[in-house]
Amino acid sequence: AQSVTQLDSHVSVSEGTPVLLRCNYSSSYSPSLFWYVQHPNKGLQLLLKYTSAATLVKGINGFEAEFKKSETSFHLTKPSAHMSDAAEYFCVVSDDQAGTALIFGKGTTLSVSS
Amino acid sequence: KAGVTQTPRYLIKTRGQQVTLSCSPISGHRSVSWYQQTPGQGLQFLFEYFSETQRNKGNFPGRFSGRQFSNSRSEMNVSTLELGDSALYLCASSLVPLGTSYNEQFFGPGTRLTVL
């Protein structure tokens, strides 16, 4: 069965410092992995996705994530945080072979201070 | 291109009532999925429709149902509302069905349902 664990429920950083949001997954097959962001009172926006092409995936707004099969991880990073990055971030797994629905992590709230 | 739209944005109902939520996908998208978001349970998949057929269903009681029309618009219905049904209901559309490689879902802003 698929599952995804976001290791931190809340991460606080200062503007201009690096961001690291951690995600571990469990999947029987080769999964597709996604990171979504949700700003207050808004829908979810896709940041990036991994679909077995390149292990280092670049997304929008300077975010990137690295797929590490040996560690079953898909951590999200950004070199320099901006105030507008404050939001909730969801790591998501989709089991393409099983054709099942998306499984969302519990979310990580990112706070950015000036 | 217009994004995914959901109506209404906010809804207040009382226990025992029923409610219908609407979702209009991005033009050309034939897959519509519904999710429930609550502080306690997070985001949970309800069901997916593709070309008017339900393809997947999450672990929700039969009070939750949906349908899709020939123009790909979808409705979700919840009957006999309970207090625990209070949540943000999100709809997402995509060109291809869930589970297809390179599937990308576009989310609407959600409908905030409050059950009193």
CSV table of C-alpha atoms in Angstrom, one decimal:
chain,number,residue,atom,x,y,z
A,1,ALA,CA,0.0,0.0,0.0
A,2,GLN,CA,1.1,3.5,-0.7
A,3,SER,CA,1.8,6.1,2.0
A,4,VAL,CA,3.6,9.3,2.3
A,5,THR,CA,5.1,10.8,5.5
A,6,GLN,CA,6.0,14.5,5.8
A,7,LEU,CA,8.5,14.5,8.7
A,8,ASP,CA,7.8,18.0,9.9
A,9,SER,CA,4.4,19.5,10.5
A,10,HIS,CA,5.9,23.0,10.8
A,11,VAL,CA,9.1,24.6,9.5
A,12,SER,CA,10.3,28.1,10.3
A,13,VAL,CA,13.0,29.9,8.4
A,14,SER,CA,14.3,33.4,7.9
A,15,GLU,CA,13.9,35.2,4.6
A,16,GLY,CA,17.0,34.5,2.4
A,17,THR,CA,17.9,31.2,4.2
A,18,PRO,CA,17.5,27.8,2.6
A,19,VAL,CA,14.3,25.8,2.9
A,20,LEU,CA,14.1,22.0,3.4
A,21,LEU,CA,10.8,20.2,3.6
A,22,ARG,CA,11.2,16.5,4.1
A,23,CYS,CA,9.1,13.7,2.7
A,24,ASN,CA,9.4,9.9,2.7
A,25,TYR,CA,7.1,7.6,0.7
A,26,SER,CA,6.2,4.0,0.5
A,27,SER,CA,5.0,2.4,-2.7
A,28,SER,CA,4.8,-1.0,-4.1
A,29,TYR,CA,5.7,0.1,-7.6
A,30,SER,CA,7.6,3.0,-9.3
A,31,PRO,CA,5.6,5.9,-8.0
A,32,SER,CA,4.9,9.4,-9.4
A,33,LEU,CA,5.7,12.0,-6.7
A,34,PHE,CA,4.4,15.5,-6.5
A,35,TRP,CA,4.8,18.6,-4.3
A,36,TYR,CA,1.8,20.9,-4.0
A,37,VAL,CA,1.5,24.3,-2.3
A,38,GLN,CA,-1.6,25.8,-0.7
A,39,HIS,CA,-1.8,29.4,0.2
A,40,PRO,CA,-4.5,30.5,2.7
A,41,ASN,CA,-8.0,30.3,1.2
A,42,LYS,CA,-6.6,29.1,-2.1
A,43,GLY,CA,-6.6,25.8,-4.0
A,44,LEU,CA,-3.6,23.7,-4.4
A,45,GLN,CA,-0.9,24.6,-6.9
A,46,LEU,CA,1.5,22.0,-8.4
A,47,LEU,CA,5.1,22.9,-7.6
A,48,LEU,CA,6.8,20.0,-9.3
A,49,LYS,CA,6.5,16.3,-10.2
A,50,TYR,CA,8.7,13.3,-10.5
A,51,THR,CA,7.8,10.7,-13.1
A,52,SER,CA,11.0,8.6,-13.4
A,53,ALA,CA,12.7,10.8,-15.9
A,54,ALA,CA,15.4,12.8,-14.0
A,55,THR,CA,15.9,12.3,-10.2
A,56,LEU,CA,16.5,16.0,-9.6
A,57,VAL,CA,13.3,17.8,-10.5
A,58,LYS,CA,13.1,21.6,-10.9
A,59,GLY,CA,9.8,23.3,-10.2
A,60,ILE,CA,8.3,26.7,-10.1
A,61,ASN,CA,9.4,29.6,-7.9
A,62,GLY,CA,12.9,28.2,-7.5
A,63,PHE,CA,11.9,25.0,-5.7
A,64,GLU,CA,13.4,21.6,-6.6
A,65,ALA,CA,13.3,18.1,-5.2
A,66,GLU,CA,15.5,15.1,-5.4
A,67,PHE,CA,14.1,11.5,-5.8
A,68,LYS,CA,16.2,9.1,-3.8
A,69,LYS,CA,15.0,5.5,-4.2
A,70,SER,CA,17.5,4.1,-1.7
A,71,GLU,CA,16.2,6.4,1.0
A,72,THR,CA,12.5,6.4,-0.3
A,73,SER,CA,12.7,10.2,0.0
A,74,PHE,CA,11.5,13.2,-2.0
A,75,HIS,CA,12.6,16.2,-0.1
A,76,LEU,CA,11.7,19.7,-1.3
A,77,THR,CA,14.4,22.5,-1.2
A,78,LYS,CA,14.8,26.1,-2.1
A,79,PRO,CA,18.1,27.9,-1.8
A,80,SER,CA,16.7,31.2,-0.5
A,81,ALA,CA,13.3,31.6,1.1
A,82,HIS,CA,11.0,34.5,0.3
A,83,MET,CA,8.2,35.9,2.4
A,84,SER,CA,5.7,34.8,-0.3
A,85,ASP,CA,6.8,31.2,0.2
A,86,ALA,CA,4.9,31.0,3.5
A,87,ALA,CA,2.2,28.5,2.9
A,88,GLU,CA,1.3,24.8,3.4
A,89,TYR,CA,3.1,22.2,1.4
A,90,PHE,CA,1.9,18.7,0.5
A,91,CYS,CA,4.0,15.8,-0.6
A,92,VAL,CA,1.8,13.5,-2.8
A,93,VAL,CA,2.3,10.0,-4.2
A,94,SER,CA,0.5,8.3,-7.1
A,95,ASP,CA,0.9,4.7,-7.9
A,96,ASP,CA,0.7,4.7,-11.7
A,97,GLN,CA,0.7,1.0,-12.1
A,98,ALA,CA,-2.1,0.5,-9.8
A,99,GLY,CA,-4.0,3.4,-11.3
A,100,THR,CA,-5.0,4.6,-7.8
A,101,ALA,CA,-5.8,8.0,-6.5
A,102,LEU,CA,-3.4,10.5,-5.1
A,103,ILE,CA,-2.3,10.0,-1.5
A,104,PHE,CA,-1.5,13.2,0.3
A,105,GLY,CA,0.9,13.7,3.2
A,106,LYS,CA,-0.4,15.6,6.2
A,107,GLY,CA,1.3,18.8,5.1
A,108,THR,CA,4.1,21.0,6.3
A,109,THR,CA,3.4,24.6,7.2
A,110,LEU,CA,6.3,26.9,6.2
A,111,SER,CA,6.7,30.1,8.1
A,112,VAL,CA,9.1,32.8,6.8
A,113,SER,CA,10.2,35.6,9.0
A,114,SER,CA,11.9,38.8,8.0
B,1,LYS,CA,-7.7,29.7,-20.2
B,2,ALA,CA,-10.0,29.7,-17.2
B,3,GLY,CA,-9.1,27.6,-14.3
B,4,VAL,CA,-11.2,25.2,-12.3
B,5,THR,CA,-14.2,26.8,-10.8
B,6,GLN,CA,-16.2,25.6,-7.8
B,7,THR,CA,-19.6,26.9,-6.7
B,8,PRO,CA,-20.6,27.9,-4.2
B,9,ARG,CA,-17.5,29.0,-2.4
B,10,TYR,CA,-19.1,28.9,1.1
B,11,LEU,CA,-22.1,27.0,2.3
B,12,ILE,CA,-23.7,26.6,5.7
B,13,LYS,CA,-26.1,23.7,6.3
B,14,THR,CA,-27.7,22.0,9.3
B,15,ARG,CA,-27.4,18.3,10.3
B,16,GLY,CA,-29.6,16.0,8.3
B,17,GLN,CA,-29.8,18.2,5.3
B,18,GLN,CA,-28.3,17.4,2.0
B,19,VAL,CA,-25.9,19.5,-0.2
B,20,THR,CA,-24.8,19.6,-3.8
B,21,LEU,CA,-21.4,21.1,-4.8
B,22,SER,CA,-20.5,21.9,-8.4
B,23,CYS,CA,-17.2,21.8,-10.2
B,24,SER,CA,-16.4,23.1,-13.7
B,25,PRO,CA,-13.1,21.8,-15.0
B,26,ILE,CA,-10.6,23.5,-17.3
B,27,SER,CA,-11.8,23.4,-20.9
B,28,GLY,CA,-10.8,20.1,-22.5
B,29,HIS,CA,-10.2,18.3,-19.2
B,30,ARG,CA,-12.2,15.1,-18.9
B,31,SER,CA,-11.1,13.9,-15.5
B,32,VAL,CA,-12.6,15.4,-12.3
B,33,SER,CA,-11.6,14.4,-8.9
B,34,TRP,CA,-13.0,15.4,-5.5
B,35,TYR,CA,-11.1,15.7,-2.2
B,36,GLN,CA,-12.1,16.5,1.4
B,37,GLN,CA,-9.8,18.6,3.5
B,38,THR,CA,-10.1,18.8,7.3
B,39,PRO,CA,-7.6,19.8,10.0
B,40,GLY,CA,-7.7,16.4,11.5
B,41,GLN,CA,-7.7,14.0,8.5
B,42,GLY,CA,-5.9,16.2,6.0
B,43,LEU,CA,-6.6,15.8,2.3
B,44,GLN,CA,-8.6,12.6,1.4
B,45,PHE,CA,-9.6,11.4,-2.0
B,46,LEU,CA,-13.4,11.0,-2.5
B,47,PHE,CA,-13.8,9.9,-6.1
B,48,GLU,CA,-12.8,10.5,-9.7
B,49,TYR,CA,-14.9,10.7,-12.8
B,50,PHE,CA,-13.7,10.4,-16.3
B,51,SER,CA,-16.0,10.6,-19.3
B,52,GLU,CA,-19.0,10.4,-17.1
B,53,THR,CA,-17.9,7.2,-15.4
B,54,GLN,CA,-16.7,6.9,-11.8
B,55,ARG,CA,-13.2,5.3,-12.0
B,56,ASN,CA,-12.0,5.4,-8.4
B,57,LYS,CA,-13.6,5.8,-5.0
B,58,GLY,CA,-12.1,6.6,-1.7
B,59,ASN,CA,-13.1,5.3,1.7
B,60,PHE,CA,-16.2,7.4,2.3
B,61,PRO,CA,-19.7,6.3,3.2
B,62,GLY,CA,-22.4,6.0,0.6
B,63,ARG,CA,-23.8,9.4,1.7
B,64,PHE,CA,-21.1,10.9,-0.5
B,65,SER,CA,-21.9,10.5,-4.2
B,66,GLY,CA,-21.1,12.3,-7.4
B,67,ARG,CA,-21.7,12.4,-11.1
B,68,GLN,CA,-20.3,13.9,-14.2
B,69,PHE,CA,-22.1,15.4,-17.1
B,70,SER,CA,-21.3,15.2,-20.8
B,71,ASN,CA,-19.6,18.6,-20.7
B,72,SER,CA,-17.3,17.2,-18.0
B,73,ARG,CA,-18.8,19.4,-15.2
B,74,SER,CA,-19.2,17.4,-12.0
B,75,GLU,CA,-21.4,17.6,-9.0
B,76,MET,CA,-20.8,16.1,-5.6
B,77,ASN,CA,-23.8,15.3,-3.3
B,78,VAL,CA,-23.7,14.7,0.4
B,79,SER,CA,-26.9,13.5,2.0
B,80,THR,CA,-27.9,13.4,5.7
B,81,LEU,CA,-25.2,15.8,6.7
B,82,GLU,CA,-23.2,15.2,9.9
B,83,LEU,CA,-21.2,17.7,11.9
B,84,GLY,CA,-18.0,15.9,10.8
B,85,ASP,CA,-18.7,16.7,7.2
B,86,SER,CA,-17.7,20.2,7.8
B,87,ALA,CA,-14.6,20.6,5.5
B,88,LEU,CA,-13.1,22.3,2.5
B,89,TYR,CA,-14.1,20.3,-0.6
B,90,LEU,CA,-11.6,20.6,-3.4
B,91,CYS,CA,-12.2,19.6,-7.0
B,92,ALA,CA,-9.3,18.9,-9.4
B,93,SER,CA,-9.3,18.4,-13.2
B,94,SER,CA,-6.9,16.9,-15.6
B,95,LEU,CA,-6.6,15.9,-19.2
B,96,VAL,CA,-6.0,12.2,-18.5
B,97,PRO,CA,-7.3,9.9,-15.7
B,98,LEU,CA,-5.6,9.4,-12.4
B,99,GLY,CA,-2.8,6.8,-12.5
B,100,THR,CA,-1.8,7.8,-16.0
B,101,SER,CA,1.9,8.8,-16.3
B,102,TYR,CA,2.4,12.5,-16.4
B,103,ASN,CA,-1.1,13.1,-15.0
B,104,GLU,CA,-1.2,16.7,-13.7
B,105,GLN,CA,-4.2,17.8,-11.6
B,106,PHE,CA,-5.3,21.4,-11.5
B,107,PHE,CA,-7.2,22.4,-8.3
B,108,GLY,CA,-10.1,24.7,-7.8
B,109,PRO,CA,-10.3,27.1,-4.8
B,110,GLY,CA,-12.7,24.8,-3.0
B,111,THR,CA,-16.1,25.0,-1.3
B,112,ARG,CA,-16.1,25.6,2.4
B,113,LEU,CA,-19.0,23.6,3.9
B,114,THR,CA,-20.0,24.2,7.5
B,115,VAL,CA,-22.5,21.9,9.1
B,116,LEU,CA,-24.3,23.2,12.2
